[in-house]
Amino acid sequence: MNAPLVSLDKLSVHYPLGRKLLGPSPVLKAIDEVSLDIPKGSFFGLVGESGSGKTTLGRAILRAAPISGGHATYRDGEVDYDLATLPKDKLRDFRKRAQLIFQDPYAALSPRMTVRDIIAEPLEVMGITRTRQETDKRVREIAAKCRLNLEHLRRFPHAFSGGQRQRISIARALVCGPKFIVADESVAALDVSIQADILNLLKSLQHDLDLTFLFISHDLSVVAHVCDYVAVMYLGSIVEVSPTRELFRQPKHPYTRALLSAIPSLDPDDTGKAQRLPGEMPSPANPPSGCRFHTRCPVAQDRCRQDVPHLQDATGDARVSCHFWRENLPA
Amino acid sequence: MTTPLISVKDLTIRFRTDEGLITAVEDVSFDIAPGEVLGLVGESGSGKSVTAKALMQLNAGNTAYDPASRIVLNLPDQEPLDVLALKRERDMIQVRGGAISMIFQEPMASFAPAITIGDQMIEQLMLHSDMNKKRAREISIEMLDRVGISEPAKRIDQYAFEFSGGMRQRAMIAMALSTNPKLLIADEPTTALDVTIQAQVIDLMKDLVSDFGMGILFITHDLGVIAQTADRVAVMYLGRIVETGPVRQVIGNPSHPYTQGLLQALPRLDDLDAPLVPVAGDIPSPLERPPGCVFHTRCDRVIKGICNIQVPGRTLVEEGHTARCFDLTKTSEVA
C-alpha cells in the first residue's frame, strides 16, 4: 500500500438539530468517528445506501461540510495540511489540489456559459493563469484529454448528451491540475452504454495525470470493476475496508454480505443465495446503541446491542468493524 | 396458445411539437398472457414509458397514434376491447385503474402529500367498485398488510411523508393491486430504491404474481432486475423493439448488436477482469432519427447500403426469440 494521500482520524460531522431548554442539544451524526487512509495513486471506492453518509464524508474531506471532530490530513509530498484547522490562504491552495466531480451533468453546468468558459472558470477564479492565451492553452490541453474537440468548446451545454456533459464536468474539475478527486456518483445518472465510457476515461486520466480518486457510488458492480480499495459505510460509520478483490471474494461484515447478495444477478436461476435484510436503515438522528447495524443484522448477539465495534484487522488486508466477524464467516 | 391478456400491434406514437412531428415509438408489437411478466428494457429516450402509458392512454394531449396501431385488451367474459378507440374519459375508467393499474418510479411524487394514504386508497376503490367506505377501508388495510407494512390499521391514516422510501413503494403496490387489475404496469418501480430495499420489493412482486395471477409489464433499464423478474424480455432502442424472447435466451444468447453491446458495457460481478466496453457513440436526438435500422449509427456490424436505408424485419434466432438485424442472415425471416 502506498503512503496515504488523505488520512482520516476519528473524523466526525455532526449537525445540530434545534435546541433543547434542558440537557444537551440533539445532534444528527452524519459521520461518526471515521478513520480511514486513502493511499496515494489509488482508486478508492466508498459505497453505501442513501443516508449512509458517503457524500458527507467526501464533502468533509474537501472542506465543503463542517468537520466537528477528529482530524483529516492531506499530504501530497509538497504540502502537509491539517484540513480541520486549515487557514483561509492555505484553503485556497488546497482547492487547487482537491476537486469534486458531481453526479448530475445536467445540473452541474451553467446553461449560459460556453464549454470553453465553463472549463476556464476555475483557472480564472483561482488566478492560476495570467493571460488569455495561457488559459486557452490549458483549456485545450485538458479538453483534448477528455476527448472534447475545439468545435465542442465553442458550444453551450444544451447541445451535448449526458456522457459528453460528464466529460465537460471532468475537464472542469481537472483543469487546475488537482492531485485528489472526489467523484460523487459520477456515473449514476448515465445510461449503461455511456457509463462504461466515462469509467474508462476516469481510469485512463488517473493513470496519465497521477491522480488519487475517492469514488463514491451506490453501485457495487461499478465499484468492483474500477476501484483498488473499497470502504463500505452504514449509518455514518465504516463497517469494512478492504482491497476490492478481497471484499468481493470474502465479504466479512454481515452488512457487506447482505449488500452483495442483494445485487440482482443476470442469471435468472441464481436467486437462492439472496440474503434479505429486514427493515430499513434507522435514522441517523437516533442511531441504535452498540453496533449501529444490530437492528437489521441476521447474526446479532447481546454484546452487539451494547458494545460499539471498532475497525479491526482481519484476513486478506481487510479491516472490519464487527465483534463476531471471525465466527460468522461462511464455511 | 391461450388468448393474450393484452395484444399490442404495430404501435406507432408521434408527438406534435414546435420542431415538427417526433417519432417516439415505431412499429412496436407484443403480447402479454395472464400471469406472464414481460420486461421492457431500454435506455433513456428509448420509448419504453411512452409505450406503457399508451396502454392506458396516459400520454399528453399532443400525442398522435398512427391509425394502424392496435391495442386490444381481452378481459375474461368480455368482448375484446380496443383501447385506442376509447375516446371519452368515462369509457377509459374501466381500463385505467380498473383492468390495468400502474406503479411509478418515484413513490413520493405519486401520492398526494396532503391526503392520507388510506383516503387515497379508499377513493380509488370506491371509484372502481360498488363497495361502501367501510368495506373499502377493510380491503385497503388487508392490502397494506399483504405487502408487508406493519400495523396497517394505524399506518393507513398516515401521510406519504411519514413512510420511508421502501414503504411508500409497497403502499403504491398495495394501492395498485387493491382493484384486482388484470394487468399491472410497473415503470421502473425499484430504480429509486437502495439495493437491499429493491431486493425486498422484487421478492414481493414475484409473490404477488403467483398469488394474483395478473400479467405484468415491467419497465426498467437494469438487466439484472429483468433477469430476476421477467419471463420474456423486449429490448427497445430509439422507439423500436430490436430483440425479444424468453429472458434466458436473450441474456444468454443476445443476437442484436445493441443487446450484445449493453451486456458488454455492464459491469458484471461474475467476471471482475472483463473490460467494460462502451457502446460507441451517443444516442441520436429524436429530432434526427436515423433512417433504416435505428441502431446503424452506433453499430460495428453495419452493412453500408442496407442498414442505413432499409428497416430490418424480424429474424428468428430460436423458438420465440427474434431480433431485427440484417447481419443475422443465417436464419429465415418471419413476419
PDB file of N, CA and C in Angstrom, chain B residues 7-88:
ATOM      1  N   SER B   7     -52.811  -7.307 -26.279  1.00  0.00           N
ATOM      2  CA  SER B   7     -52.111  -7.519 -27.533  1.00  0.00           C
ATOM      3  C   SER B   7     -51.844  -6.158 -28.160  1.00  0.00           C
ATOM      4  N   VAL B   8     -50.569  -5.833 -28.306  1.00  0.00           N
ATOM      5  CA  VAL B   8     -50.178  -4.553 -28.911  1.00  0.00           C
ATOM      6  C   VAL B   8     -49.651  -4.852 -30.300  1.00  0.00           C
ATOM      7  N   LYS B   9     -50.190  -4.170 -31.302  1.00  0.00           N
ATOM      8  CA  LYS B   9     -49.775  -4.463 -32.657  1.00  0.00           C
ATOM      9  C   LYS B   9     -49.459  -3.182 -33.412  1.00  0.00           C
ATOM     10  N   ASP B  10     -48.263  -3.143 -33.999  1.00  0.00           N
ATOM     11  CA  ASP B  10     -47.835  -2.025 -34.853  1.00  0.00           C
ATOM     12  C   ASP B  10     -48.064  -0.665 -34.192  1.00  0.00           C
ATOM     13  N   LEU B  11     -47.753  -0.571 -32.938  1.00  0.00           N
ATOM     14  CA  LEU B  11     -47.961   0.692 -32.220  1.00  0.00           C
ATOM     15  C   LEU B  11     -46.932   1.724 -32.673  1.00  0.00           C
ATOM     16  N   THR B  12     -47.415   2.827 -33.216  1.00  0.00           N
ATOM     17  CA  THR B  12     -46.541   3.932 -33.609  1.00  0.00           C
ATOM     18  C   THR B  12     -47.071   5.193 -32.946  1.00  0.00           C
ATOM     19  N   ILE B  13     -46.205   5.868 -32.187  1.00  0.00           N
ATOM     20  CA  ILE B  13     -46.632   7.049 -31.450  1.00  0.00           C
ATOM     21  C   ILE B  13     -45.760   8.233 -31.844  1.00  0.00           C
ATOM     22  N   ARG B  14     -46.394   9.326 -32.224  1.00  0.00           N
ATOM     23  CA  ARG B  14     -45.646  10.542 -32.546  1.00  0.00           C
ATOM     24  C   ARG B  14     -46.137  11.672 -31.658  1.00  0.00           C
ATOM     25  N   PHE B  15     -45.249  12.606 -31.395  1.00  0.00           N
ATOM     26  CA  PHE B  15     -45.639  13.800 -30.646  1.00  0.00           C
ATOM     27  C   PHE B  15     -45.574  15.000 -31.552  1.00  0.00           C
ATOM     28  N   ARG B  16     -46.640  15.825 -31.510  1.00  0.00           N
ATOM     29  CA  ARG B  16     -46.622  17.075 -32.265  1.00  0.00           C
ATOM     30  C   ARG B  16     -45.892  18.116 -31.426  1.00  0.00           C
ATOM     31  N   THR B  17     -44.780  18.638 -31.939  1.00  0.00           N
ATOM     32  CA  THR B  17     -44.038  19.653 -31.190  1.00  0.00           C
ATOM     33  C   THR B  17     -43.760  20.832 -32.110  1.00  0.00           C
ATOM     34  N   ASP B  18     -43.167  21.879 -31.535  1.00  0.00           N
ATOM     35  CA  ASP B  18     -42.832  23.063 -32.338  1.00  0.00           C
ATOM     36  C   ASP B  18     -41.812  22.729 -33.421  1.00  0.00           C
ATOM     37  N   GLU B  19     -41.010  21.694 -33.163  1.00  0.00           N
ATOM     38  CA  GLU B  19     -39.995  21.314 -34.158  1.00  0.00           C
ATOM     39  C   GLU B  19     -40.544  20.321 -35.172  1.00  0.00           C
ATOM     40  N   GLY B  20     -41.831  20.027 -35.096  1.00  0.00           N
ATOM     41  CA  GLY B  20     -42.429  19.082 -36.025  1.00  0.00           C
ATOM     42  C   GLY B  20     -42.801  17.794 -35.320  1.00  0.00           C
ATOM     43  N   LEU B  21     -43.181  16.779 -36.112  1.00  0.00           N
ATOM     44  CA  LEU B  21     -43.585  15.505 -35.539  1.00  0.00           C
ATOM     45  C   LEU B  21     -42.350  14.727 -35.084  1.00  0.00           C
ATOM     46  N   ILE B  22     -42.378  14.263 -33.835  1.00  0.00           N
ATOM     47  CA  ILE B  22     -41.274  13.461 -33.329  1.00  0.00           C
ATOM     48  C   ILE B  22     -41.774  12.041 -33.111  1.00  0.00           C
ATOM     49  N   THR B  23     -41.088  11.072 -33.701  1.00  0.00           N
ATOM     50  CA  THR B  23     -41.496   9.692 -33.531  1.00  0.00           C
ATOM     51  C   THR B  23     -40.880   9.152 -32.244  1.00  0.00           C
ATOM     52  N   ALA B  24     -41.723   8.744 -31.314  1.00  0.00           N
ATOM     53  CA  ALA B  24     -41.224   8.225 -30.037  1.00  0.00           C
ATOM     54  C   ALA B  24     -41.229   6.700 -30.025  1.00  0.00           C
ATOM     55  N   VAL B  25     -42.228   6.105 -30.691  1.00  0.00           N
ATOM     56  CA  VAL B  25     -42.372   4.649 -30.714  1.00  0.00           C
ATOM     57  C   VAL B  25     -42.766   4.267 -32.129  1.00  0.00           C
ATOM     58  N   GLU B  26     -42.164   3.216 -32.671  1.00  0.00           N
ATOM     59  CA  GLU B  26     -42.439   2.849 -34.053  1.00  0.00           C
ATOM     60  C   GLU B  26     -42.607   1.336 -34.186  1.00  0.00           C
ATOM     61  N   ASP B  27     -43.738   0.904 -34.720  1.00  0.00           N
ATOM     62  CA  ASP B  27     -43.997  -0.498 -35.039  1.00  0.00           C
ATOM     63  C   ASP B  27     -43.703  -1.444 -33.884  1.00  0.00           C
ATOM     64  N   VAL B  28     -44.197  -1.096 -32.721  1.00  0.00           N
ATOM     65  CA  VAL B  28     -43.953  -1.954 -31.565  1.00  0.00           C
ATOM     66  C   VAL B  28     -45.116  -2.940 -31.421  1.00  0.00           C
ATOM     67  N   SER B  29     -44.798  -4.229 -31.346  1.00  0.00           N
ATOM     68  CA  SER B  29     -45.819  -5.257 -31.155  1.00  0.00           C
ATOM     69  C   SER B  29     -45.379  -6.200 -30.041  1.00  0.00           C
ATOM     70  N   PHE B  30     -46.295  -6.511 -29.139  1.00  0.00           N
ATOM     71  CA  PHE B  30     -46.031  -7.555 -28.141  1.00  0.00           C
ATOM     72  C   PHE B  30     -47.341  -8.032 -27.543  1.00  0.00           C
ATOM     73  N   ASP B  31     -47.320  -9.221 -26.959  1.00  0.00           N
ATOM     74  CA  ASP B  31     -48.474  -9.769 -26.248  1.00  0.00           C
ATOM     75  C   ASP B  31     -48.055 -10.061 -24.813  1.00  0.00           C
ATOM     76  N   ILE B  32     -48.985  -9.945 -23.905  1.00  0.00           N
ATOM     77  CA  ILE B  32     -48.733 -10.408 -22.538  1.00  0.00           C
ATOM     78  C   ILE B  32     -49.857 -11.352 -22.152  1.00  0.00           C
ATOM     79  N   ALA B  33     -49.511 -12.557 -21.723  1.00  0.00           N
ATOM     80  CA  ALA B  33     -50.504 -13.552 -21.307  1.00  0.00           C
ATOM     81  C   ALA B  33     -50.812 -13.345 -19.826  1.00  0.00           C
ATOM     82  N   PRO B  34     -51.966 -13.847 -19.362  1.00  0.00           N
ATOM     83  CA  PRO B  34     -52.237 -13.760 -17.922  1.00  0.00           C
ATOM     84  C   PRO B  34     -51.146 -14.480 -17.137  1.00  0.00           C
ATOM     85  N   GLY B  35     -50.684 -13.874 -16.064  1.00  0.00           N
ATOM     86  CA  GLY B  35     -49.653 -14.496 -15.245  1.00  0.00           C
ATOM     87  C   GLY B  35     -48.243 -14.385 -15.800  1.00  0.00           C
ATOM     88  N   GLU B  36     -48.091 -13.649 -16.901  1.00  0.00           N
ATOM     89  CA  GLU B  36     -46.766 -13.532 -17.508  1.00  0.00           C
ATOM     90  C   GLU B  36     -46.153 -12.165 -17.190  1.00  0.00           C
ATOM     91  N   VAL B  37     -44.819 -12.151 -17.003  1.00  0.00           N
ATOM     92  CA  VAL B  37     -44.125 -10.890 -16.787  1.00  0.00           C
ATOM     93  C   VAL B  37     -43.281 -10.596 -18.022  1.00  0.00           C
ATOM     94  N   LEU B  38     -43.623  -9.502 -18.699  1.00  0.00           N
ATOM     95  CA  LEU B  38     -42.813  -9.074 -19.838  1.00  0.00           C
ATOM     96  C   LEU B  38     -41.934  -7.920 -19.384  1.00  0.00           C
ATOM     97  N   GLY B  39     -40.631  -8.067 -19.548  1.00  0.00           N
ATOM     98  CA  GLY B  39     -39.710  -6.990 -19.203  1.00  0.00           C
ATOM     99  C   GLY B  39     -39.454  -6.118 -20.420  1.00  0.00           C
ATOM    100  N   LEU B  40     -39.539  -4.819 -20.239  1.00  0.00           N
ATOM    101  CA  LEU B  40     -39.249  -3.894 -21.332  1.00  0.00           C
ATOM    102  C   LEU B  40     -37.989  -3.136 -20.926  1.00  0.00           C
ATOM    103  N   VAL B  41     -36.871  -3.407 -21.614  1.00  0.00           N
ATOM    104  CA  VAL B  41     -35.592  -2.799 -21.241  1.00  0.00           C
ATOM    105  C   VAL B  41     -35.194  -1.770 -22.275  1.00  0.00           C
ATOM    106  N   GLY B  42     -34.579  -0.717 -21.844  1.00  0.00           N
ATOM    107  CA  GLY B  42     -34.061   0.258 -22.783  1.00  0.00           C
ATOM    108  C   GLY B  42     -33.459   1.415 -22.023  1.00  0.00           C
ATOM    109  N   GLU B  43     -32.650   2.210 -22.713  1.00  0.00           N
ATOM    110  CA  GLU B  43     -32.020   3.346 -22.063  1.00  0.00           C
ATOM    111  C   GLU B  43     -32.958   4.541 -22.116  1.00  0.00           C
ATOM    112  N   SER B  44     -32.525   5.663 -21.542  1.00  0.00           N
ATOM    113  CA  SER B  44     -33.406   6.833 -21.549  1.00  0.00           C
ATOM    114  C   SER B  44     -33.695   7.247 -22.984  1.00  0.00           C
ATOM    115  N   GLY B  45     -34.930   7.612 -23.250  1.00  0.00           N
ATOM    116  CA  GLY B  45     -35.315   8.035 -24.596  1.00  0.00           C
ATOM    117  C   GLY B  45     -35.633   6.899 -25.537  1.00  0.00           C
ATOM    118  N   SER B  46     -35.677   5.650 -25.028  1.00  0.00           N
ATOM    119  CA  SER B  46     -35.938   4.542 -25.942  1.00  0.00           C
ATOM    120  C   SER B  46     -37.437   4.357 -26.194  1.00  0.00           C
ATOM    121  N   GLY B  47     -38.284   5.052 -25.428  1.00  0.00           N
ATOM    122  CA  GLY B  47     -39.729   4.975 -25.676  1.00  0.00           C
ATOM    123  C   GLY B  47     -40.452   3.961 -24.822  1.00  0.00           C
ATOM    124  N   LYS B  48     -39.785   3.419 -23.795  1.00  0.00           N
ATOM    125  CA  LYS B  48     -40.448   2.385 -23.007  1.00  0.00           C
ATOM    126  C   LYS B  48     -41.608   2.936 -22.171  1.00  0.00           C
ATOM    127  N   SER B  49     -41.418   4.115 -21.572  1.00  0.00           N
ATOM    128  CA  SER B  49     -42.509   4.679 -20.773  1.00  0.00           C
ATOM    129  C   SER B  49     -43.657   5.144 -21.657  1.00  0.00           C
ATOM    130  N   VAL B  50     -43.336   5.700 -22.822  1.00  0.00           N
ATOM    131  CA  VAL B  50     -44.381   6.151 -23.747  1.00  0.00           C
ATOM    132  C   VAL B  50     -45.225   4.964 -24.188  1.00  0.00           C
ATOM    133  N   THR B  51     -44.579   3.837 -24.452  1.00  0.00           N
ATOM    134  CA  THR B  51     -45.303   2.619 -24.827  1.00  0.00           C
ATOM    135  C   THR B  51     -46.249   2.202 -23.709  1.00  0.00           C
ATOM    136  N   ALA B  52     -45.725   2.195 -22.476  1.00  0.00           N
ATOM    137  CA  ALA B  52     -46.537   1.750 -21.342  1.00  0.00           C
ATOM    138  C   ALA B  52     -47.731   2.666 -21.127  1.00  0.00           C
ATOM    139  N   LYS B  53     -47.482   3.964 -21.230  1.00  0.00           N
ATOM    140  CA  LYS B  53     -48.574   4.912 -20.987  1.00  0.00           C
ATOM    141  C   LYS B  53     -49.653   4.782 -22.046  1.00  0.00           C
ATOM    142  N   ALA B  54     -49.260   4.383 -23.272  1.00  0.00           N
ATOM    143  CA  ALA B  54     -50.242   4.227 -24.349  1.00  0.00           C
ATOM    144  C   ALA B  54     -51.281   3.164 -23.985  1.00  0.00           C
ATOM    145  N   LEU B  55     -50.893   2.159 -23.207  1.00  0.00           N
ATOM    146  CA  LEU B  55     -51.829   1.101 -22.846  1.00  0.00           C
ATOM    147  C   LEU B  55     -53.001   1.638 -22.035  1.00  0.00           C
ATOM    148  N   MET B  56     -52.786   2.780 -21.378  1.00  0.00           N
ATOM    149  CA  MET B  56     -53.871   3.391 -20.612  1.00  0.00           C
ATOM    150  C   MET B  56     -54.214   4.759 -21.170  1.00  0.00           C
ATOM    151  N   GLN B  57     -53.729   5.087 -22.353  1.00  0.00           N
ATOM    152  CA  GLN B  57     -53.924   6.408 -22.963  1.00  0.00           C
ATOM    153  C   GLN B  57     -53.559   7.522 -22.000  1.00  0.00           C
ATOM    154  N   LEU B  58     -52.392   7.414 -21.406  1.00  0.00           N
ATOM    155  CA  LEU B  58     -51.973   8.433 -20.447  1.00  0.00           C
ATOM    156  C   LEU B  58     -51.014   9.443 -21.058  1.00  0.00           C
ATOM    157  N   ASN B  59     -50.703   9.311 -22.341  1.00  0.00           N
ATOM    158  CA  ASN B  59     -49.762  10.254 -22.938  1.00  0.00           C
ATOM    159  C   ASN B  59     -50.423  11.627 -23.115  1.00  0.00           C
ATOM    160  N   ALA B  60     -49.586  12.650 -23.232  1.00  0.00           N
ATOM    161  CA  ALA B  60     -50.069  14.028 -23.242  1.00  0.00           C
ATOM    162  C   ALA B  60     -50.944  14.324 -24.464  1.00  0.00           C
ATOM    163  N   GLY B  61     -51.554  15.495 -24.463  1.00  0.00           N
ATOM    164  CA  GLY B  61     -52.518  15.861 -25.497  1.00  0.00           C
ATOM    165  C   GLY B  61     -51.940  15.989 -26.888  1.00  0.00           C
ATOM    166  N   ASN B  62     -50.623  16.174 -26.983  1.00  0.00           N
ATOM    167  CA  ASN B  62     -50.035  16.353 -28.315  1.00  0.00           C
ATOM    168  C   ASN B  62     -49.610  15.028 -28.939  1.00  0.00           C
ATOM    169  N   THR B  63     -50.170  13.920 -28.412  1.00  0.00           N
ATOM    170  CA  THR B  63     -49.775  12.605 -28.915  1.00  0.00           C
ATOM    171  C   THR B  63     -50.619  12.225 -30.127  1.00  0.00           C
ATOM    172  N   ALA B  64     -49.975  11.698 -31.164  1.00  0.00           N
ATOM    173  CA  ALA B  64     -50.698  11.201 -32.327  1.00  0.00           C
ATOM    174  C   ALA B  64     -50.409   9.717 -32.480  1.00  0.00           C
ATOM    175  N   TYR B  65     -51.448   8.891 -32.339  1.00  0.00           N
ATOM    176  CA  TYR B  65     -51.281   7.459 -32.561  1.00  0.00           C
ATOM    177  C   TYR B  65     -51.496   7.187 -34.044  1.00  0.00           C
ATOM    178  N   ASP B  66     -50.630   6.392 -34.641  1.00  0.00           N
ATOM    179  CA  ASP B  66     -50.792   6.046 -36.045  1.00  0.00           C
ATOM    180  C   ASP B  66     -52.097   5.254 -36.210  1.00  0.00           C
ATOM    181  N   PRO B  67     -52.836   5.503 -37.317  1.00  0.00           N
ATOM    182  CA  PRO B  67     -54.122   4.796 -37.480  1.00  0.00           C
ATOM    183  C   PRO B  67     -53.983   3.269 -37.487  1.00  0.00           C
ATOM    184  N   ALA B  68     -52.820   2.755 -37.862  1.00  0.00           N
ATOM    185  CA  ALA B  68     -52.652   1.297 -37.921  1.00  0.00           C
ATOM    186  C   ALA B  68     -52.420   0.677 -36.544  1.00  0.00           C
ATOM    187  N   SER B  69     -52.164   1.506 -35.526  1.00  0.00           N
ATOM    188  CA  SER B  69     -51.838   0.983 -34.203  1.00  0.00           C
ATOM    189  C   SER B  69     -53.044   0.318 -33.557  1.00  0.00           C
ATOM    190  N   ARG B  70     -52.835  -0.820 -32.932  1.00  0.00           N
ATOM    191  CA  ARG B  70     -53.912  -1.523 -32.240  1.00  0.00           C
ATOM    192  C   ARG B  70     -53.440  -1.934 -30.850  1.00  0.00           C
ATOM    193  N   ILE B  71     -54.260  -1.654 -29.847  1.00  0.00           N
ATOM    194  CA  ILE B  71     -54.022  -2.201 -28.508  1.00  0.00           C
ATOM    195  C   ILE B  71     -55.317  -2.878 -28.099  1.00  0.00           C
ATOM    196  N   VAL B  72     -55.312  -4.201 -28.004  1.00  0.00           N
ATOM    197  CA  VAL B  72     -56.543  -4.937 -27.708  1.00  0.00           C
ATOM    198  C   VAL B  72     -56.418  -5.608 -26.349  1.00  0.00           C
ATOM    199  N   LEU B  73     -57.395  -5.331 -25.499  1.00  0.00           N
ATOM    200  CA  LEU B  73     -57.414  -5.884 -24.158  1.00  0.00           C
ATOM    201  C   LEU B  73     -58.469  -6.981 -24.111  1.00  0.00           C
ATOM    202  N   ASN B  74     -58.062  -8.208 -23.778  1.00  0.00           N
ATOM    203  CA  ASN B  74     -59.009  -9.324 -23.695  1.00  0.00           C
ATOM    204  C   ASN B  74     -59.292  -9.632 -22.236  1.00  0.00           C
ATOM    205  N   LEU B  75     -60.443  -9.169 -21.750  1.00  0.00           N
ATOM    206  CA  LEU B  75     -60.803  -9.451 -20.364  1.00  0.00           C
ATOM    207  C   LEU B  75     -61.690 -10.680 -20.336  1.00  0.00           C
ATOM    208  N   PRO B  76     -61.627 -11.462 -19.255  1.00  0.00           N
ATOM    209  CA  PRO B  76     -62.437 -12.664 -19.174  1.00  0.00           C
ATOM    210  C   PRO B  76     -63.932 -12.327 -19.322  1.00  0.00           C
ATOM    211  N   ASP B  77     -64.658 -13.114 -20.067  1.00  0.00           N
ATOM    212  CA  ASP B  77     -66.106 -12.958 -20.276  1.00  0.00           C
ATOM    213  C   ASP B  77     -66.488 -11.595 -20.845  1.00  0.00           C
ATOM    214  N   GLN B  78     -65.598 -11.025 -21.633  1.00  0.00           N
ATOM    215  CA  GLN B  78     -65.944  -9.748 -22.264  1.00  0.00           C
ATOM    216  C   GLN B  78     -65.472  -9.751 -23.704  1.00  0.00           C
ATOM    217  N   GLU B  79     -66.126  -8.908 -24.496  1.00  0.00           N
ATOM    218  CA  GLU B  79     -65.673  -8.725 -25.879  1.00  0.00           C
ATOM    219  C   GLU B  79     -64.287  -8.081 -25.840  1.00  0.00           C
ATOM    220  N   PRO B  80     -63.396  -8.405 -26.792  1.00  0.00           N
ATOM    221  CA  PRO B  80     -62.102  -7.719 -26.853  1.00  0.00           C
ATOM    222  C   PRO B  80     -62.312  -6.205 -26.923  1.00  0.00           C
ATOM    223  N   LEU B  81     -61.471  -5.476 -26.195  1.00  0.00           N
ATOM    224  CA  LEU B  81     -61.644  -4.039 -26.070  1.00  0.00           C
ATOM    225  C   LEU B  81     -60.503  -3.332 -26.795  1.00  0.00           C
ATOM    226  N   ASP B  82     -60.847  -2.452 -27.747  1.00  0.00           N
ATOM    227  CA  ASP B  82     -59.822  -1.701 -28.462  1.00  0.00           C
ATOM    228  C   ASP B  82     -59.532  -0.423 -27.675  1.00  0.00           C
ATOM    229  N   VAL B  83     -58.394  -0.407 -26.957  1.00  0.00           N
ATOM    230  CA  VAL B  83     -58.109   0.689 -26.021  1.00  0.00           C
ATOM    231  C   VAL B  83     -57.983   2.027 -26.743  1.00  0.00           C
ATOM    232  N   LEU B  84     -57.328   2.031 -27.903  1.00  0.00           N
ATOM    233  CA  LEU B  84     -57.092   3.301 -28.583  1.00  0.00           C
ATOM    234  C   LEU B  84     -58.372   3.893 -29.170  1.00  0.00           C
ATOM    235  N   ALA B  85     -59.449   3.046 -29.297  1.00  0.00           N
ATOM    236  CA  ALA B  85     -60.713   3.549 -29.843  1.00  0.00           C
ATOM    237  C   ALA B  85     -61.545   4.243 -28.776  1.00  0.00           C
ATOM    238  N   LEU B  86     -61.164   4.058 -27.500  1.00  0.00           N
ATOM    239  CA  LEU B  86     -61.923   4.701 -26.427  1.00  0.00           C
ATOM    240  C   LEU B  86     -61.591   6.189 -26.426  1.00  0.00           C
ATOM    241  N   LYS B  87     -62.606   7.019 -26.669  1.00  0.00           N
ATOM    242  CA  LYS B  87     -62.326   8.438 -26.779  1.00  0.00           C
ATOM    243  C   LYS B  87     -62.731   9.202 -25.526  1.00  0.00           C
ATOM    244  N   ARG B  88     -63.806   8.743 -24.845  1.00  0.00           N
ATOM    245  CA  ARG B  88     -64.300   9.518 -23.713  1.00  0.00           C
ATOM    246  C   ARG B  88     -63.640   9.070 -22.414  1.00  0.00           C
TER     247      ARG B  88
END
